[in-house]
């Protein structure tokens, strides 16, 4: 069961993993990208019944990962007892971003590239 997320995890905060096997230190939010260059090449000509595909990729190489765009992703350091901290990206799939937070996280608006847009704008509280 997914639960909604309305706020970011604070950078520097330490959190346990959902299974409790390790903990991680949050470095900051990030956008999980999919590298279109990693798409598989056709293994056999017989699979293509119509026009052969073009091997030239059209459009952006890196695009937002569709599987992760409704969930928060963070750059983290894994903290395991007896091991060096390892930096990686974790996507918290059981959590779902609120509409406001999802727009900030994966926005296609040019204003989202502004360096001052490092945190989402607070939503108006209802009385």
PDB file of C-alpha atoms in Angstrom:
ATOM      1  CA  UNK A   1       0.000   0.000   0.000  1.00  0.00           C
ATOM      2  CA  UNK A   2       1.466   3.359  -1.048  1.00  0.00           C
ATOM      3  CA  UNK A   3       1.257   6.370   1.197  1.00  0.00           C
ATOM      4  CA  UNK A   4       1.417  10.026   0.094  1.00  0.00           C
ATOM      5  CA  UNK A   5       4.477  12.220   0.601  1.00  0.00           C
ATOM      6  CA  UNK A   6       4.089  15.976   1.050  1.00  0.00           C
ATOM      7  CA  UNK A   7       7.632  16.930   2.091  1.00  0.00           C
ATOM      8  CA  UNK A   8      11.254  16.065   1.338  1.00  0.00           C
ATOM      9  CA  UNK A   9      13.613  14.139   3.574  1.00  0.00           C
ATOM     10  CA  UNK A  10      16.142  16.592   5.004  1.00  0.00           C
ATOM     11  CA  UNK A  11      19.726  16.328   3.716  1.00  0.00           C
ATOM     12  CA  UNK A  12      21.935  14.791   6.408  1.00  0.00           C
ATOM     13  CA  UNK A  13      19.077  12.886   8.032  1.00  0.00           C
ATOM     14  CA  UNK A  14      19.595   9.173   8.693  1.00  0.00           C
ATOM     15  CA  UNK A  15      16.750   6.780   7.937  1.00  0.00           C
ATOM     16  CA  UNK A  16      16.333   3.010   8.227  1.00  0.00           C
ATOM     17  CA  UNK A  17      15.543   1.006   5.111  1.00  0.00           C
ATOM     18  CA  UNK A  18      12.018  -0.358   4.824  1.00  0.00           C
ATOM     19  CA  UNK A  19      13.246  -3.885   5.594  1.00  0.00           C
ATOM     20  CA  UNK A  20      15.495  -2.669   8.410  1.00  0.00           C
ATOM     21  CA  UNK A  21      18.627  -4.317   6.962  1.00  0.00           C
ATOM     22  CA  UNK A  22      20.575  -1.077   6.596  1.00  0.00           C
ATOM     23  CA  UNK A  23      20.235   2.642   7.136  1.00  0.00           C
ATOM     24  CA  UNK A  24      21.079   5.516   4.850  1.00  0.00           C
ATOM     25  CA  UNK A  25      22.089   9.155   5.104  1.00  0.00           C
ATOM     26  CA  UNK A  26      20.193  11.442   2.735  1.00  0.00           C
ATOM     27  CA  UNK A  27      22.435  13.611   0.541  1.00  0.00           C
ATOM     28  CA  UNK A  28      19.534  15.241  -1.305  1.00  0.00           C
ATOM     29  CA  UNK A  29      16.623  14.669  -3.683  1.00  0.00           C
ATOM     30  CA  UNK A  30      17.378  13.644  -7.255  1.00  0.00           C
ATOM     31  CA  UNK A  31      15.581  12.761 -10.469  1.00  0.00           C
ATOM     32  CA  UNK A  32      16.013   9.139 -11.557  1.00  0.00           C
ATOM     33  CA  UNK A  33      16.827   9.156 -15.250  1.00  0.00           C
ATOM     34  CA  UNK A  34      16.637   6.430 -17.866  1.00  0.00           C
ATOM     35  CA  UNK A  35      19.468   6.254 -20.407  1.00  0.00           C
ATOM     36  CA  UNK A  36      17.902   5.638 -23.816  1.00  0.00           C
ATOM     37  CA  UNK A  37      21.273   4.402 -25.120  1.00  0.00           C
ATOM     38  CA  UNK A  38      20.746   1.298 -22.965  1.00  0.00           C
ATOM     39  CA  UNK A  39      17.659   0.230 -24.900  1.00  0.00           C
ATOM     40  CA  UNK A  40      18.132  -3.267 -26.321  1.00  0.00           C
ATOM     41  CA  UNK A  41      19.074  -3.748 -29.946  1.00  0.00           C
ATOM     42  CA  UNK A  42      16.967  -6.196 -31.976  1.00  0.00           C
ATOM     43  CA  UNK A  43      18.440  -9.671 -31.805  1.00  0.00           C
ATOM     44  CA  UNK A  44      17.075 -10.893 -35.144  1.00  0.00           C
ATOM     45  CA  UNK A  45      15.966  -9.343 -38.433  1.00  0.00           C
ATOM     46  CA  UNK A  46      12.991 -11.732 -38.615  1.00  0.00           C
ATOM     47  CA  UNK A  47      11.367  -9.970 -35.650  1.00  0.00           C
ATOM     48  CA  UNK A  48      10.853  -6.839 -37.748  1.00  0.00           C
ATOM     49  CA  UNK A  49       7.967  -7.374 -40.156  1.00  0.00           C
ATOM     50  CA  UNK A  50       7.616  -3.831 -41.355  1.00  0.00           C
ATOM     51  CA  UNK A  51      10.134  -1.074 -41.884  1.00  0.00           C
ATOM     52  CA  UNK A  52      13.491  -1.591 -40.177  1.00  0.00           C
ATOM     53  CA  UNK A  53      13.985   0.738 -37.191  1.00  0.00           C
ATOM     54  CA  UNK A  54      16.469   3.564 -37.319  1.00  0.00           C
ATOM     55  CA  UNK A  55      19.413   3.088 -34.995  1.00  0.00           C
ATOM     56  CA  UNK A  56      19.724   6.823 -34.554  1.00  0.00           C
ATOM     57  CA  UNK A  57      18.018   7.922 -31.375  1.00  0.00           C
ATOM     58  CA  UNK A  58      15.803  10.947 -31.858  1.00  0.00           C
ATOM     59  CA  UNK A  59      15.234  13.178 -28.858  1.00  0.00           C
ATOM     60  CA  UNK A  60      16.947  13.408 -25.505  1.00  0.00           C
ATOM     61  CA  UNK A  61      19.318  10.676 -24.397  1.00  0.00           C
ATOM     62  CA  UNK A  62      18.320  10.900 -20.713  1.00  0.00           C
ATOM     63  CA  UNK A  63      14.622  10.981 -19.868  1.00  0.00           C
ATOM     64  CA  UNK A  64      12.736  10.734 -16.575  1.00  0.00           C
ATOM     65  CA  UNK A  65      12.221   7.109 -15.585  1.00  0.00           C
ATOM     66  CA  UNK A  66       8.478   6.463 -15.964  1.00  0.00           C
ATOM     67  CA  UNK A  67       8.488   3.757 -13.287  1.00  0.00           C
ATOM     68  CA  UNK A  68       9.924   6.139 -10.686  1.00  0.00           C
ATOM     69  CA  UNK A  69       8.352   9.487 -11.520  1.00  0.00           C
ATOM     70  CA  UNK A  70       5.535   9.194  -8.944  1.00  0.00           C
ATOM     71  CA  UNK A  71       7.926   8.191  -6.154  1.00  0.00           C
ATOM     72  CA  UNK A  72      10.674  10.149  -4.375  1.00  0.00           C
ATOM     73  CA  UNK A  73      14.313   9.368  -5.253  1.00  0.00           C
ATOM     74  CA  UNK A  74      17.264  10.445  -3.159  1.00  0.00           C
ATOM     75  CA  UNK A  75      21.031  10.433  -3.502  1.00  0.00           C
ATOM     76  CA  UNK A  76      22.135   8.614  -0.351  1.00  0.00           C
ATOM     77  CA  UNK A  77      25.053   7.028   1.454  1.00  0.00           C
ATOM     78  CA  UNK A  78      24.294   3.477   2.549  1.00  0.00           C
ATOM     79  CA  UNK A  79      25.404   2.975   6.147  1.00  0.00           C
ATOM     80  CA  UNK A  80      26.104  -0.692   6.800  1.00  0.00           C
ATOM     81  CA  UNK A  81      27.848  -1.878   9.959  1.00  0.00           C
ATOM     82  CA  UNK A  82      31.458  -2.805   9.223  1.00  0.00           C
ATOM     83  CA  UNK A  83      31.467  -1.410   5.661  1.00  0.00           C
ATOM     84  CA  UNK A  84      32.480   1.848   4.024  1.00  0.00           C
ATOM     85  CA  UNK A  85      29.569   4.184   3.221  1.00  0.00           C
ATOM     86  CA  UNK A  86      28.467   3.620  -0.400  1.00  0.00           C
ATOM     87  CA  UNK A  87      26.860   6.387  -2.463  1.00  0.00           C
ATOM     88  CA  UNK A  88      23.887   5.421  -4.600  1.00  0.00           C
ATOM     89  CA  UNK A  89      20.358   6.465  -5.558  1.00  0.00           C
ATOM     90  CA  UNK A  90      17.349   5.037  -3.741  1.00  0.00           C
ATOM     91  CA  UNK A  91      13.770   5.299  -4.990  1.00  0.00           C
ATOM     92  CA  UNK A  92      11.145   4.856  -2.271  1.00  0.00           C
ATOM     93  CA  UNK A  93       8.515   3.016  -4.332  1.00  0.00           C
ATOM     94  CA  UNK A  94       6.031   2.504  -1.439  1.00  0.00           C
ATOM     95  CA  UNK A  95       5.702   6.294  -1.205  1.00  0.00           C
ATOM     96  CA  UNK A  96       3.746   8.433  -3.689  1.00  0.00           C
ATOM     97  CA  UNK A  97       4.528  12.084  -4.309  1.00  0.00           C
ATOM     98  CA  UNK A  98       1.715  14.595  -3.857  1.00  0.00           C
ATOM     99  CA  UNK A  99       0.719  16.419  -7.064  1.00  0.00           C
ATOM    100  CA  UNK A 100       2.579  19.591  -6.011  1.00  0.00           C
ATOM    101  CA  UNK A 101       5.734  17.679  -5.119  1.00  0.00           C
ATOM    102  CA  UNK A 102       5.602  15.566  -8.296  1.00  0.00           C
ATOM    103  CA  UNK A 103       5.365  18.729 -10.425  1.00  0.00           C
ATOM    104  CA  UNK A 104       8.451  20.141  -8.687  1.00  0.00           C
ATOM    105  CA  UNK A 105      10.391  16.844  -8.871  1.00  0.00           C
ATOM    106  CA  UNK A 106       9.819  16.055 -12.556  1.00  0.00           C
ATOM    107  CA  UNK A 107       8.777  19.423 -13.990  1.00  0.00           C
ATOM    108  CA  UNK A 108       9.143  20.106 -17.714  1.00  0.00           C
ATOM    109  CA  UNK A 109       8.724  23.866 -17.222  1.00  0.00           C
ATOM    110  CA  UNK A 110      11.746  26.056 -18.108  1.00  0.00           C
ATOM    111  CA  UNK A 111      11.449  27.796 -14.727  1.00  0.00           C
ATOM    112  CA  UNK A 112      12.338  24.489 -13.034  1.00  0.00           C
ATOM    113  CA  UNK A 113      15.945  24.948 -14.220  1.00  0.00           C
ATOM    114  CA  UNK A 114      16.337  28.069 -12.050  1.00  0.00           C
ATOM    115  CA  UNK A 115      19.005  27.452  -9.338  1.00  0.00           C
ATOM    116  CA  UNK A 116      16.657  29.039  -6.785  1.00  0.00           C
ATOM    117  CA  UNK A 117      14.202  26.192  -7.346  1.00  0.00           C
ATOM    118  CA  UNK A 118      16.135  23.792  -5.097  1.00  0.00           C
ATOM    119  CA  UNK A 119      13.120  23.143  -2.829  1.00  0.00           C
ATOM    120  CA  UNK A 120       9.413  22.926  -3.604  1.00  0.00           C
ATOM    121  CA  UNK A 121       7.206  25.887  -2.786  1.00  0.00           C
ATOM    122  CA  UNK A 122       5.066  25.358   0.301  1.00  0.00           C
ATOM    123  CA  UNK A 123       1.408  24.717  -0.389  1.00  0.00           C
ATOM    124  CA  UNK A 124      -1.238  26.961   1.137  1.00  0.00           C
ATOM    125  CA  UNK A 125      -2.644  25.533   4.347  1.00  0.00           C
ATOM    126  CA  UNK A 126      -6.419  25.267   4.572  1.00  0.00           C
ATOM    127  CA  UNK A 127      -8.047  26.845   7.660  1.00  0.00           C
TER     128      UNK A 127
END
